[in-house]
């Protein structure tokens, strides 16, 4: 384990129908950096993500987090607070159902679930399950004023206008994803994993999202960013790992690469 690495993956293998989606895959992620994983094969990427999320029952390999080898069960416990996941589905508004918000996390496959409560406010979404409390005699209740103030502080980090009392369903896709990043910030997550979260956004909104990623790095967060787009690697990342044919086809500092070099690593032989 390199001292400055927050995450290492070693000898990760996943085989299905005579095809090696992951073959002795390895990766090292430096602490307080943005590390892209550039890929073409969705199944390989999904199996790698499952392994990091602690949801893999078939892939075999080793994962070392902050110097300790972590099994799949332990990784499950690290999710949400220490390791936070955001993907293109995280901020979608789920269709309404008779049970309202309580079915919000049952839409789609397990990796494609929304984490948005559309009828609740931005503040309620950020602090759901962790609401600040106030006491009166023997009773406790949610301290809405404190929650409002804490949310206002977080929103002050953004260059777009979002208000604590706005309902999530009123927000644009960009603003919903930014709220997801603020949620990770409020949790104190050490590692944020972003899987193609900007695919629905226009070019300007992508710039805003990427800019806030840089701010999070300056606040000592580590980000792993999964993308199929070579341009996004140059727009976001310190380091890139190319996932090709199930293997690590090279890990390089982005500053040392040119576009054609990275394209050849991804698409060439």
PDB file of C-alpha atoms in Angstrom:
ATOM      1  CA  UNK A   1       0.000   0.000   0.000  1.00  0.00           C
ATOM      2  CA  UNK A   2       1.417   3.349  -1.087  1.00  0.00           C
ATOM      3  CA  UNK A   3       1.016   5.737   1.840  1.00  0.00           C
ATOM      4  CA  UNK A   4      -0.681   8.472  -0.181  1.00  0.00           C
ATOM      5  CA  UNK A   5      -3.266   6.168  -1.769  1.00  0.00           C
ATOM      6  CA  UNK A   6      -6.809   6.153  -0.415  1.00  0.00           C
ATOM      7  CA  UNK A   7      -7.880   3.128  -2.492  1.00  0.00           C
ATOM      8  CA  UNK A   8      -6.179   0.179  -4.175  1.00  0.00           C
ATOM      9  CA  UNK A   9      -7.738  -2.644  -6.174  1.00  0.00           C
ATOM     10  CA  UNK A  10      -5.660  -5.745  -6.856  1.00  0.00           C
ATOM     11  CA  UNK A  11      -6.142  -8.852  -8.993  1.00  0.00           C
ATOM     12  CA  UNK A  12      -9.815  -8.252  -9.707  1.00  0.00           C
ATOM     13  CA  UNK A  13     -11.389 -10.875 -11.976  1.00  0.00           C
ATOM     14  CA  UNK A  14     -14.881 -11.414 -13.340  1.00  0.00           C
ATOM     15  CA  UNK A  15     -15.677 -13.956 -16.042  1.00  0.00           C
ATOM     16  CA  UNK A  16     -19.061 -14.588 -17.672  1.00  0.00           C
ATOM     17  CA  UNK A  17     -20.034 -16.642 -20.724  1.00  0.00           C
ATOM     18  CA  UNK A  18     -16.408 -17.354 -21.620  1.00  0.00           C
ATOM     19  CA  UNK A  19     -15.549 -13.631 -21.579  1.00  0.00           C
ATOM     20  CA  UNK A  20     -13.260 -11.908 -19.091  1.00  0.00           C
ATOM     21  CA  UNK A  21     -15.007  -8.647 -18.215  1.00  0.00           C
ATOM     22  CA  UNK A  22     -12.316  -8.056 -15.593  1.00  0.00           C
ATOM     23  CA  UNK A  23      -8.910  -9.727 -15.858  1.00  0.00           C
ATOM     24  CA  UNK A  24      -6.318  -9.132 -13.140  1.00  0.00           C
ATOM     25  CA  UNK A  25      -7.544  -5.547 -12.986  1.00  0.00           C
ATOM     26  CA  UNK A  26      -5.631  -3.250 -10.673  1.00  0.00           C
ATOM     27  CA  UNK A  27      -5.869   0.423  -9.809  1.00  0.00           C
ATOM     28  CA  UNK A  28      -4.372   2.843  -7.298  1.00  0.00           C
ATOM     29  CA  UNK A  29      -6.164   6.075  -6.389  1.00  0.00           C
ATOM     30  CA  UNK A  30      -4.202   8.894  -4.804  1.00  0.00           C
ATOM     31  CA  UNK A  31      -5.740  10.684  -1.841  1.00  0.00           C
ATOM     32  CA  UNK A  32      -7.216  14.172  -2.431  1.00  0.00           C
ATOM     33  CA  UNK A  33      -7.244  13.869  -6.205  1.00  0.00           C
ATOM     34  CA  UNK A  34      -9.655  13.380  -9.101  1.00  0.00           C
ATOM     35  CA  UNK A  35      -9.014  10.036 -10.778  1.00  0.00           C
ATOM     36  CA  UNK A  36     -10.888   9.179 -13.973  1.00  0.00           C
ATOM     37  CA  UNK A  37     -11.679   5.669 -15.140  1.00  0.00           C
ATOM     38  CA  UNK A  38     -12.065   5.820 -18.925  1.00  0.00           C
ATOM     39  CA  UNK A  39     -13.959   2.846 -20.365  1.00  0.00           C
ATOM     40  CA  UNK A  40     -15.963   1.494 -23.301  1.00  0.00           C
ATOM     41  CA  UNK A  41     -17.507  -1.725 -21.977  1.00  0.00           C
ATOM     42  CA  UNK A  42     -20.474  -1.042 -19.666  1.00  0.00           C
ATOM     43  CA  UNK A  43     -20.468  -4.535 -18.176  1.00  0.00           C
ATOM     44  CA  UNK A  44     -16.810  -4.265 -17.168  1.00  0.00           C
ATOM     45  CA  UNK A  45     -17.436  -0.854 -15.619  1.00  0.00           C
ATOM     46  CA  UNK A  46     -20.557  -2.036 -13.793  1.00  0.00           C
ATOM     47  CA  UNK A  47     -18.780  -5.044 -12.322  1.00  0.00           C
ATOM     48  CA  UNK A  48     -15.932  -2.849 -11.135  1.00  0.00           C
ATOM     49  CA  UNK A  49     -18.425  -0.484  -9.500  1.00  0.00           C
ATOM     50  CA  UNK A  50     -20.288  -3.381  -7.879  1.00  0.00           C
ATOM     51  CA  UNK A  51     -17.027  -4.540  -6.353  1.00  0.00           C
ATOM     52  CA  UNK A  52     -16.252  -1.079  -4.953  1.00  0.00           C
ATOM     53  CA  UNK A  53     -19.818  -0.764  -3.632  1.00  0.00           C
ATOM     54  CA  UNK A  54     -19.570  -4.088  -1.800  1.00  0.00           C
ATOM     55  CA  UNK A  55     -22.344  -5.627  -3.907  1.00  0.00           C
ATOM     56  CA  UNK A  56     -20.355  -8.191  -5.884  1.00  0.00           C
ATOM     57  CA  UNK A  57     -21.055 -11.874  -5.325  1.00  0.00           C
ATOM     58  CA  UNK A  58     -19.012 -13.205  -8.206  1.00  0.00           C
ATOM     59  CA  UNK A  59     -16.005 -10.949  -8.865  1.00  0.00           C
ATOM     60  CA  UNK A  60     -12.840 -11.943  -7.062  1.00  0.00           C
ATOM     61  CA  UNK A  61     -10.141  -9.550  -5.990  1.00  0.00           C
ATOM     62  CA  UNK A  62      -8.733  -7.425  -3.186  1.00  0.00           C
ATOM     63  CA  UNK A  63      -9.734  -3.909  -2.174  1.00  0.00           C
ATOM     64  CA  UNK A  64      -7.580  -1.846   0.164  1.00  0.00           C
ATOM     65  CA  UNK A  65      -9.100   1.317   1.621  1.00  0.00           C
ATOM     66  CA  UNK A  66      -6.897   3.664   3.647  1.00  0.00           C
ATOM     67  CA  UNK A  67      -4.316   0.949   4.191  1.00  0.00           C
ATOM     68  CA  UNK A  68      -6.698  -1.836   5.244  1.00  0.00           C
ATOM     69  CA  UNK A  69      -8.038  -4.675   3.157  1.00  0.00           C
ATOM     70  CA  UNK A  70     -11.830  -4.432   3.139  1.00  0.00           C
ATOM     71  CA  UNK A  71     -14.288  -7.224   2.333  1.00  0.00           C
ATOM     72  CA  UNK A  72     -17.623  -6.804   0.569  1.00  0.00           C
ATOM     73  CA  UNK A  73     -19.664  -6.795   3.778  1.00  0.00           C
ATOM     74  CA  UNK A  74     -17.557  -4.035   5.321  1.00  0.00           C
ATOM     75  CA  UNK A  75     -17.803  -1.997   2.121  1.00  0.00           C
ATOM     76  CA  UNK A  76     -21.578  -2.090   2.443  1.00  0.00           C
ATOM     77  CA  UNK A  77     -21.253  -0.322   5.789  1.00  0.00           C
ATOM     78  CA  UNK A  78     -18.921   2.314   4.362  1.00  0.00           C
ATOM     79  CA  UNK A  79     -21.422   3.336   1.688  1.00  0.00           C
ATOM     80  CA  UNK A  80     -23.202   6.678   2.007  1.00  0.00           C
ATOM     81  CA  UNK A  81     -21.072   8.099   4.802  1.00  0.00           C
ATOM     82  CA  UNK A  82     -17.438   7.327   3.982  1.00  0.00           C
ATOM     83  CA  UNK A  83     -17.874   6.412   0.307  1.00  0.00           C
ATOM     84  CA  UNK A  84     -20.640   8.242  -1.555  1.00  0.00           C
ATOM     85  CA  UNK A  85     -21.920   7.198  -5.001  1.00  0.00           C
ATOM     86  CA  UNK A  86     -23.538   9.432  -7.614  1.00  0.00           C
ATOM     87  CA  UNK A  87     -24.618   8.338 -11.081  1.00  0.00           C
ATOM     88  CA  UNK A  88     -26.816   9.579 -13.934  1.00  0.00           C
ATOM     89  CA  UNK A  89     -29.911   8.228 -12.181  1.00  0.00           C
ATOM     90  CA  UNK A  90     -29.220   9.634  -8.708  1.00  0.00           C
ATOM     91  CA  UNK A  91     -31.099  12.873  -9.230  1.00  0.00           C
ATOM     92  CA  UNK A  92     -33.949  11.717 -11.465  1.00  0.00           C
ATOM     93  CA  UNK A  93     -37.441  12.334 -10.150  1.00  0.00           C
ATOM     94  CA  UNK A  94     -39.096   8.928  -9.734  1.00  0.00           C
ATOM     95  CA  UNK A  95     -42.643   8.523 -10.922  1.00  0.00           C
ATOM     96  CA  UNK A  96     -45.214   9.167  -8.215  1.00  0.00           C
ATOM     97  CA  UNK A  97     -46.820   6.191  -6.545  1.00  0.00           C
ATOM     98  CA  UNK A  98     -49.494   5.723  -3.861  1.00  0.00           C
ATOM     99  CA  UNK A  99     -46.889   5.580  -1.116  1.00  0.00           C
ATOM    100  CA  UNK A 100     -45.249   8.831  -2.216  1.00  0.00           C
ATOM    101  CA  UNK A 101     -41.656   9.382  -1.196  1.00  0.00           C
ATOM    102  CA  UNK A 102     -41.264   6.079   0.590  1.00  0.00           C
ATOM    103  CA  UNK A 103     -40.934   4.194  -2.680  1.00  0.00           C
ATOM    104  CA  UNK A 104     -38.410   6.636  -4.072  1.00  0.00           C
ATOM    105  CA  UNK A 105     -35.552   4.149  -3.866  1.00  0.00           C
ATOM    106  CA  UNK A 106     -37.358   1.231  -5.489  1.00  0.00           C
ATOM    107  CA  UNK A 107     -37.384   2.591  -9.020  1.00  0.00           C
ATOM    108  CA  UNK A 108     -35.044   0.896 -11.460  1.00  0.00           C
ATOM    109  CA  UNK A 109     -32.279  -1.604 -10.963  1.00  0.00           C
ATOM    110  CA  UNK A 110     -30.163  -1.398  -7.833  1.00  0.00           C
ATOM    111  CA  UNK A 111     -27.483   0.693  -9.553  1.00  0.00           C
ATOM    112  CA  UNK A 112     -30.088   2.911 -11.250  1.00  0.00           C
ATOM    113  CA  UNK A 113     -32.046   4.202  -8.276  1.00  0.00           C
ATOM    114  CA  UNK A 114     -32.919   7.804  -7.644  1.00  0.00           C
ATOM    115  CA  UNK A 115     -31.877   9.160  -4.266  1.00  0.00           C
ATOM    116  CA  UNK A 116     -34.105  12.216  -4.573  1.00  0.00           C
ATOM    117  CA  UNK A 117     -37.220  12.902  -2.501  1.00  0.00           C
ATOM    118  CA  UNK A 118     -38.975  15.038  -5.136  1.00  0.00           C
ATOM    119  CA  UNK A 119     -41.712  16.436  -2.874  1.00  0.00           C
ATOM    120  CA  UNK A 120     -39.289  17.396  -0.123  1.00  0.00           C
ATOM    121  CA  UNK A 121     -37.146  20.513   0.086  1.00  0.00           C
ATOM    122  CA  UNK A 122     -33.456  20.813  -0.705  1.00  0.00           C
ATOM    123  CA  UNK A 123     -32.683  21.052   3.026  1.00  0.00           C
ATOM    124  CA  UNK A 124     -34.777  17.976   3.815  1.00  0.00           C
ATOM    125  CA  UNK A 125     -33.054  16.017   1.050  1.00  0.00           C
ATOM    126  CA  UNK A 126     -29.560  16.904   2.203  1.00  0.00           C
ATOM    127  CA  UNK A 127     -30.212  16.070   5.851  1.00  0.00           C
ATOM    128  CA  UNK A 128     -32.709  13.219   5.458  1.00  0.00           C
ATOM    129  CA  UNK A 129     -32.160  10.764   8.309  1.00  0.00           C
ATOM    130  CA  UNK A 130     -29.676  13.145   9.972  1.00  0.00           C
ATOM    131  CA  UNK A 131     -31.916  16.086  10.759  1.00  0.00           C
ATOM    132  CA  UNK A 132     -30.646  18.364  13.560  1.00  0.00           C
ATOM    133  CA  UNK A 133     -32.819  18.058  16.658  1.00  0.00           C
ATOM    134  CA  UNK A 134     -33.882  20.423  19.397  1.00  0.00           C
ATOM    135  CA  UNK A 135     -35.155  19.479  22.846  1.00  0.00           C
ATOM    136  CA  UNK A 136     -38.120  20.810  24.765  1.00  0.00           C
ATOM    137  CA  UNK A 137     -38.564  19.206  28.176  1.00  0.00           C
ATOM    138  CA  UNK A 138     -38.627  15.477  27.426  1.00  0.00           C
ATOM    139  CA  UNK A 139     -39.437  15.858  23.736  1.00  0.00           C
ATOM    140  CA  UNK A 140     -37.281  16.126  20.642  1.00  0.00           C
ATOM    141  CA  UNK A 141     -38.228  17.662  17.321  1.00  0.00           C
ATOM    142  CA  UNK A 142     -36.492  18.612  14.107  1.00  0.00           C
ATOM    143  CA  UNK A 143     -34.680  21.930  14.348  1.00  0.00           C
ATOM    144  CA  UNK A 144     -35.830  23.331  11.016  1.00  0.00           C
ATOM    145  CA  UNK A 145     -34.105  26.655  11.548  1.00  0.00           C
ATOM    146  CA  UNK A 146     -30.715  25.034  12.099  1.00  0.00           C
ATOM    147  CA  UNK A 147     -31.257  22.739   9.112  1.00  0.00           C
ATOM    148  CA  UNK A 148     -32.126  25.786   6.994  1.00  0.00           C
ATOM    149  CA  UNK A 149     -28.993  27.640   8.160  1.00  0.00           C
ATOM    150  CA  UNK A 150     -26.677  24.668   7.566  1.00  0.00           C
ATOM    151  CA  UNK A 151     -28.140  24.158   4.095  1.00  0.00           C
ATOM    152  CA  UNK A 152     -27.703  27.850   3.317  1.00  0.00           C
ATOM    153  CA  UNK A 153     -23.996  27.569   4.175  1.00  0.00           C
ATOM    154  CA  UNK A 154     -23.593  24.611   1.829  1.00  0.00           C
ATOM    155  CA  UNK A 155     -25.477  26.324  -0.991  1.00  0.00           C
ATOM    156  CA  UNK A 156     -23.173  29.317  -0.587  1.00  0.00           C
ATOM    157  CA  UNK A 157     -20.430  27.188  -2.117  1.00  0.00           C
ATOM    158  CA  UNK A 158     -22.263  27.056  -5.449  1.00  0.00           C
ATOM    159  CA  UNK A 159     -22.313  29.536  -8.326  1.00  0.00           C
ATOM    160  CA  UNK A 160     -25.942  28.719  -9.139  1.00  0.00           C
ATOM    161  CA  UNK A 161     -29.057  29.800  -7.286  1.00  0.00           C
ATOM    162  CA  UNK A 162     -30.697  27.112  -5.184  1.00  0.00           C
ATOM    163  CA  UNK A 163     -32.737  27.810  -2.054  1.00  0.00           C
ATOM    164  CA  UNK A 164     -33.070  25.578   1.028  1.00  0.00           C
ATOM    165  CA  UNK A 165     -36.878  25.573   0.896  1.00  0.00           C
ATOM    166  CA  UNK A 166     -37.166  24.749  -2.801  1.00  0.00           C
ATOM    167  CA  UNK A 167     -38.660  21.365  -3.593  1.00  0.00           C
ATOM    168  CA  UNK A 168     -36.351  19.042  -5.462  1.00  0.00           C
ATOM    169  CA  UNK A 169     -38.861  18.549  -8.281  1.00  0.00           C
ATOM    170  CA  UNK A 170     -38.470  22.259  -9.111  1.00  0.00           C
ATOM    171  CA  UNK A 171     -34.747  21.941  -9.792  1.00  0.00           C
ATOM    172  CA  UNK A 172     -32.989  21.336 -13.101  1.00  0.00           C
ATOM    173  CA  UNK A 173     -30.954  18.129 -13.588  1.00  0.00           C
ATOM    174  CA  UNK A 174     -27.740  20.087 -12.943  1.00  0.00           C
ATOM    175  CA  UNK A 175     -29.022  21.554  -9.691  1.00  0.00           C
ATOM    176  CA  UNK A 176     -30.236  18.161  -8.471  1.00  0.00           C
ATOM    177  CA  UNK A 177     -26.800  16.655  -9.075  1.00  0.00           C
ATOM    178  CA  UNK A 178     -25.127  19.583  -7.308  1.00  0.00           C
ATOM    179  CA  UNK A 179     -27.379  18.955  -4.316  1.00  0.00           C
ATOM    180  CA  UNK A 180     -26.168  15.348  -4.380  1.00  0.00           C
ATOM    181  CA  UNK A 181     -22.579  16.618  -4.178  1.00  0.00           C
ATOM    182  CA  UNK A 182     -23.537  18.884  -1.280  1.00  0.00           C
ATOM    183  CA  UNK A 183     -25.075  15.893   0.467  1.00  0.00           C
ATOM    184  CA  UNK A 184     -21.764  14.053   0.177  1.00  0.00           C
ATOM    185  CA  UNK A 185     -20.028  17.149   1.557  1.00  0.00           C
ATOM    186  CA  UNK A 186     -22.425  17.378   4.513  1.00  0.00           C
ATOM    187  CA  UNK A 187     -21.877  13.698   5.308  1.00  0.00           C
ATOM    188  CA  UNK A 188     -18.126  14.189   5.418  1.00  0.00           C
ATOM    189  CA  UNK A 189     -17.596  11.432   2.867  1.00  0.00           C
ATOM    190  CA  UNK A 190     -13.921  10.884   2.123  1.00  0.00           C
ATOM    191  CA  UNK A 191     -14.362   9.302  -1.310  1.00  0.00           C
ATOM    192  CA  UNK A 192     -16.973  10.341  -3.883  1.00  0.00           C
ATOM    193  CA  UNK A 193     -17.531   8.024  -6.845  1.00  0.00           C
ATOM    194  CA  UNK A 194     -19.268   9.640  -9.820  1.00  0.00           C
ATOM    195  CA  UNK A 195     -20.503   7.428 -12.647  1.00  0.00           C
ATOM    196  CA  UNK A 196     -21.447   9.352 -15.807  1.00  0.00           C
ATOM    197  CA  UNK A 197     -23.486  11.854 -13.789  1.00  0.00           C
ATOM    198  CA  UNK A 198     -23.343  14.557 -16.491  1.00  0.00           C
ATOM    199  CA  UNK A 199     -24.545  12.629 -19.549  1.00  0.00           C
ATOM    200  CA  UNK A 200     -27.922  14.417 -19.495  1.00  0.00           C
ATOM    201  CA  UNK A 201     -26.378  17.879 -19.112  1.00  0.00           C
ATOM    202  CA  UNK A 202     -25.539  20.465 -21.756  1.00  0.00           C
ATOM    203  CA  UNK A 203     -21.987  21.771 -22.228  1.00  0.00           C
ATOM    204  CA  UNK A 204     -22.416  24.805 -19.939  1.00  0.00           C
ATOM    205  CA  UNK A 205     -23.944  22.747 -17.125  1.00  0.00           C
ATOM    206  CA  UNK A 206     -21.125  20.229 -17.418  1.00  0.00           C
ATOM    207  CA  UNK A 207     -18.614  23.044 -16.908  1.00  0.00           C
ATOM    208  CA  UNK A 208     -20.398  24.105 -13.720  1.00  0.00           C
ATOM    209  CA  UNK A 209     -20.482  20.531 -12.414  1.00  0.00           C
ATOM    210  CA  UNK A 210     -16.795  19.975 -13.211  1.00  0.00           C
ATOM    211  CA  UNK A 211     -15.865  23.275 -11.578  1.00  0.00           C
ATOM    212  CA  UNK A 212     -17.535  22.195  -8.342  1.00  0.00           C
ATOM    213  CA  UNK A 213     -15.699  18.879  -8.503  1.00  0.00           C
ATOM    214  CA  UNK A 214     -12.482  20.886  -8.448  1.00  0.00           C
ATOM    215  CA  UNK A 215     -13.698  22.808  -5.399  1.00  0.00           C
ATOM    216  CA  UNK A 216     -14.403  19.548  -3.603  1.00  0.00           C
ATOM    217  CA  UNK A 217     -10.874  18.371  -4.357  1.00  0.00           C
ATOM    218  CA  UNK A 218      -9.564  21.584  -2.815  1.00  0.00           C
ATOM    219  CA  UNK A 219     -11.564  20.679   0.294  1.00  0.00           C
ATOM    220  CA  UNK A 220      -9.557  17.416   0.483  1.00  0.00           C
ATOM    221  CA  UNK A 221     -12.135  15.086  -1.061  1.00  0.00           C
ATOM    222  CA  UNK A 222     -11.069  12.276  -3.381  1.00  0.00           C
ATOM    223  CA  UNK A 223     -13.187  11.674  -6.483  1.00  0.00           C
ATOM    224  CA  UNK A 224     -13.238   8.697  -8.835  1.00  0.00           C
ATOM    225  CA  UNK A 225     -14.931   9.753 -12.058  1.00  0.00           C
ATOM    226  CA  UNK A 226     -16.179   7.120 -14.532  1.00  0.00           C
ATOM    227  CA  UNK A 227     -16.587   8.346 -18.107  1.00  0.00           C
ATOM    228  CA  UNK A 228     -16.586   7.240 -21.741  1.00  0.00           C
ATOM    229  CA  UNK A 229     -15.581  10.706 -22.957  1.00  0.00           C
ATOM    230  CA  UNK A 230     -11.901  11.494 -23.471  1.00  0.00           C
ATOM    231  CA  UNK A 231     -12.568  15.246 -23.329  1.00  0.00           C
ATOM    232  CA  UNK A 232     -14.042  14.896 -19.844  1.00  0.00           C
ATOM    233  CA  UNK A 233     -10.825  13.324 -18.586  1.00  0.00           C
ATOM    234  CA  UNK A 234      -8.861  16.416 -19.629  1.00  0.00           C
ATOM    235  CA  UNK A 235     -11.555  18.711 -18.200  1.00  0.00           C
ATOM    236  CA  UNK A 236     -11.671  17.094 -14.771  1.00  0.00           C
ATOM    237  CA  UNK A 237      -8.856  14.827 -13.722  1.00  0.00           C
ATOM    238  CA  UNK A 238      -5.381  14.592 -12.275  1.00  0.00           C
ATOM    239  CA  UNK A 239      -4.948  10.927 -13.180  1.00  0.00           C
ATOM    240  CA  UNK A 240      -6.652   8.511 -15.564  1.00  0.00           C
ATOM    241  CA  UNK A 241      -6.903   4.736 -15.652  1.00  0.00           C
ATOM    242  CA  UNK A 242      -8.015   3.153 -18.930  1.00  0.00           C
ATOM    243  CA  UNK A 243     -10.264   0.111 -18.490  1.00  0.00           C
ATOM    244  CA  UNK A 244      -9.929  -1.868 -21.730  1.00  0.00           C
ATOM    245  CA  UNK A 245     -10.733  -5.538 -22.343  1.00  0.00           C
ATOM    246  CA  UNK A 246     -11.138  -6.004 -18.598  1.00  0.00           C
ATOM    247  CA  UNK A 247      -7.624  -4.846 -17.790  1.00  0.00           C
ATOM    248  CA  UNK A 248      -5.885  -1.692 -16.686  1.00  0.00           C
ATOM    249  CA  UNK A 249      -4.487  -0.558 -20.031  1.00  0.00           C
ATOM    250  CA  UNK A 250      -2.478   2.181 -18.391  1.00  0.00           C
ATOM    251  CA  UNK A 251      -2.620   4.714 -15.570  1.00  0.00           C
ATOM    252  CA  UNK A 252      -1.128   8.112 -16.349  1.00  0.00           C
ATOM    253  CA  UNK A 253      -1.017  11.653 -15.027  1.00  0.00           C
ATOM    254  CA  UNK A 254      -3.331  13.620 -17.306  1.00  0.00           C
ATOM    255  CA  UNK A 255      -0.873  16.528 -17.521  1.00  0.00           C
ATOM    256  CA  UNK A 256       1.584  14.188 -19.231  1.00  0.00           C
ATOM    257  CA  UNK A 257      -0.880  13.012 -21.899  1.00  0.00           C
ATOM    258  CA  UNK A 258      -2.092  14.289 -25.240  1.00  0.00           C
ATOM    259  CA  UNK A 259      -5.538  13.529 -26.647  1.00  0.00           C
ATOM    260  CA  UNK A 260      -4.284  11.108 -29.288  1.00  0.00           C
ATOM    261  CA  UNK A 261      -2.228   9.171 -26.745  1.00  0.00           C
ATOM    262  CA  UNK A 262      -5.257   8.636 -24.519  1.00  0.00           C
ATOM    263  CA  UNK A 263      -7.449   7.736 -27.500  1.00  0.00           C
ATOM    264  CA  UNK A 264      -4.945   5.082 -28.537  1.00  0.00           C
ATOM    265  CA  UNK A 265      -4.878   3.658 -24.993  1.00  0.00           C
ATOM    266  CA  UNK A 266      -8.678   3.354 -25.095  1.00  0.00           C
ATOM    267  CA  UNK A 267      -9.282   2.207 -28.670  1.00  0.00           C
ATOM    268  CA  UNK A 268      -5.990   0.927 -30.016  1.00  0.00           C
ATOM    269  CA  UNK A 269      -4.482  -2.481 -29.643  1.00  0.00           C
TER     270      UNK A 269
END
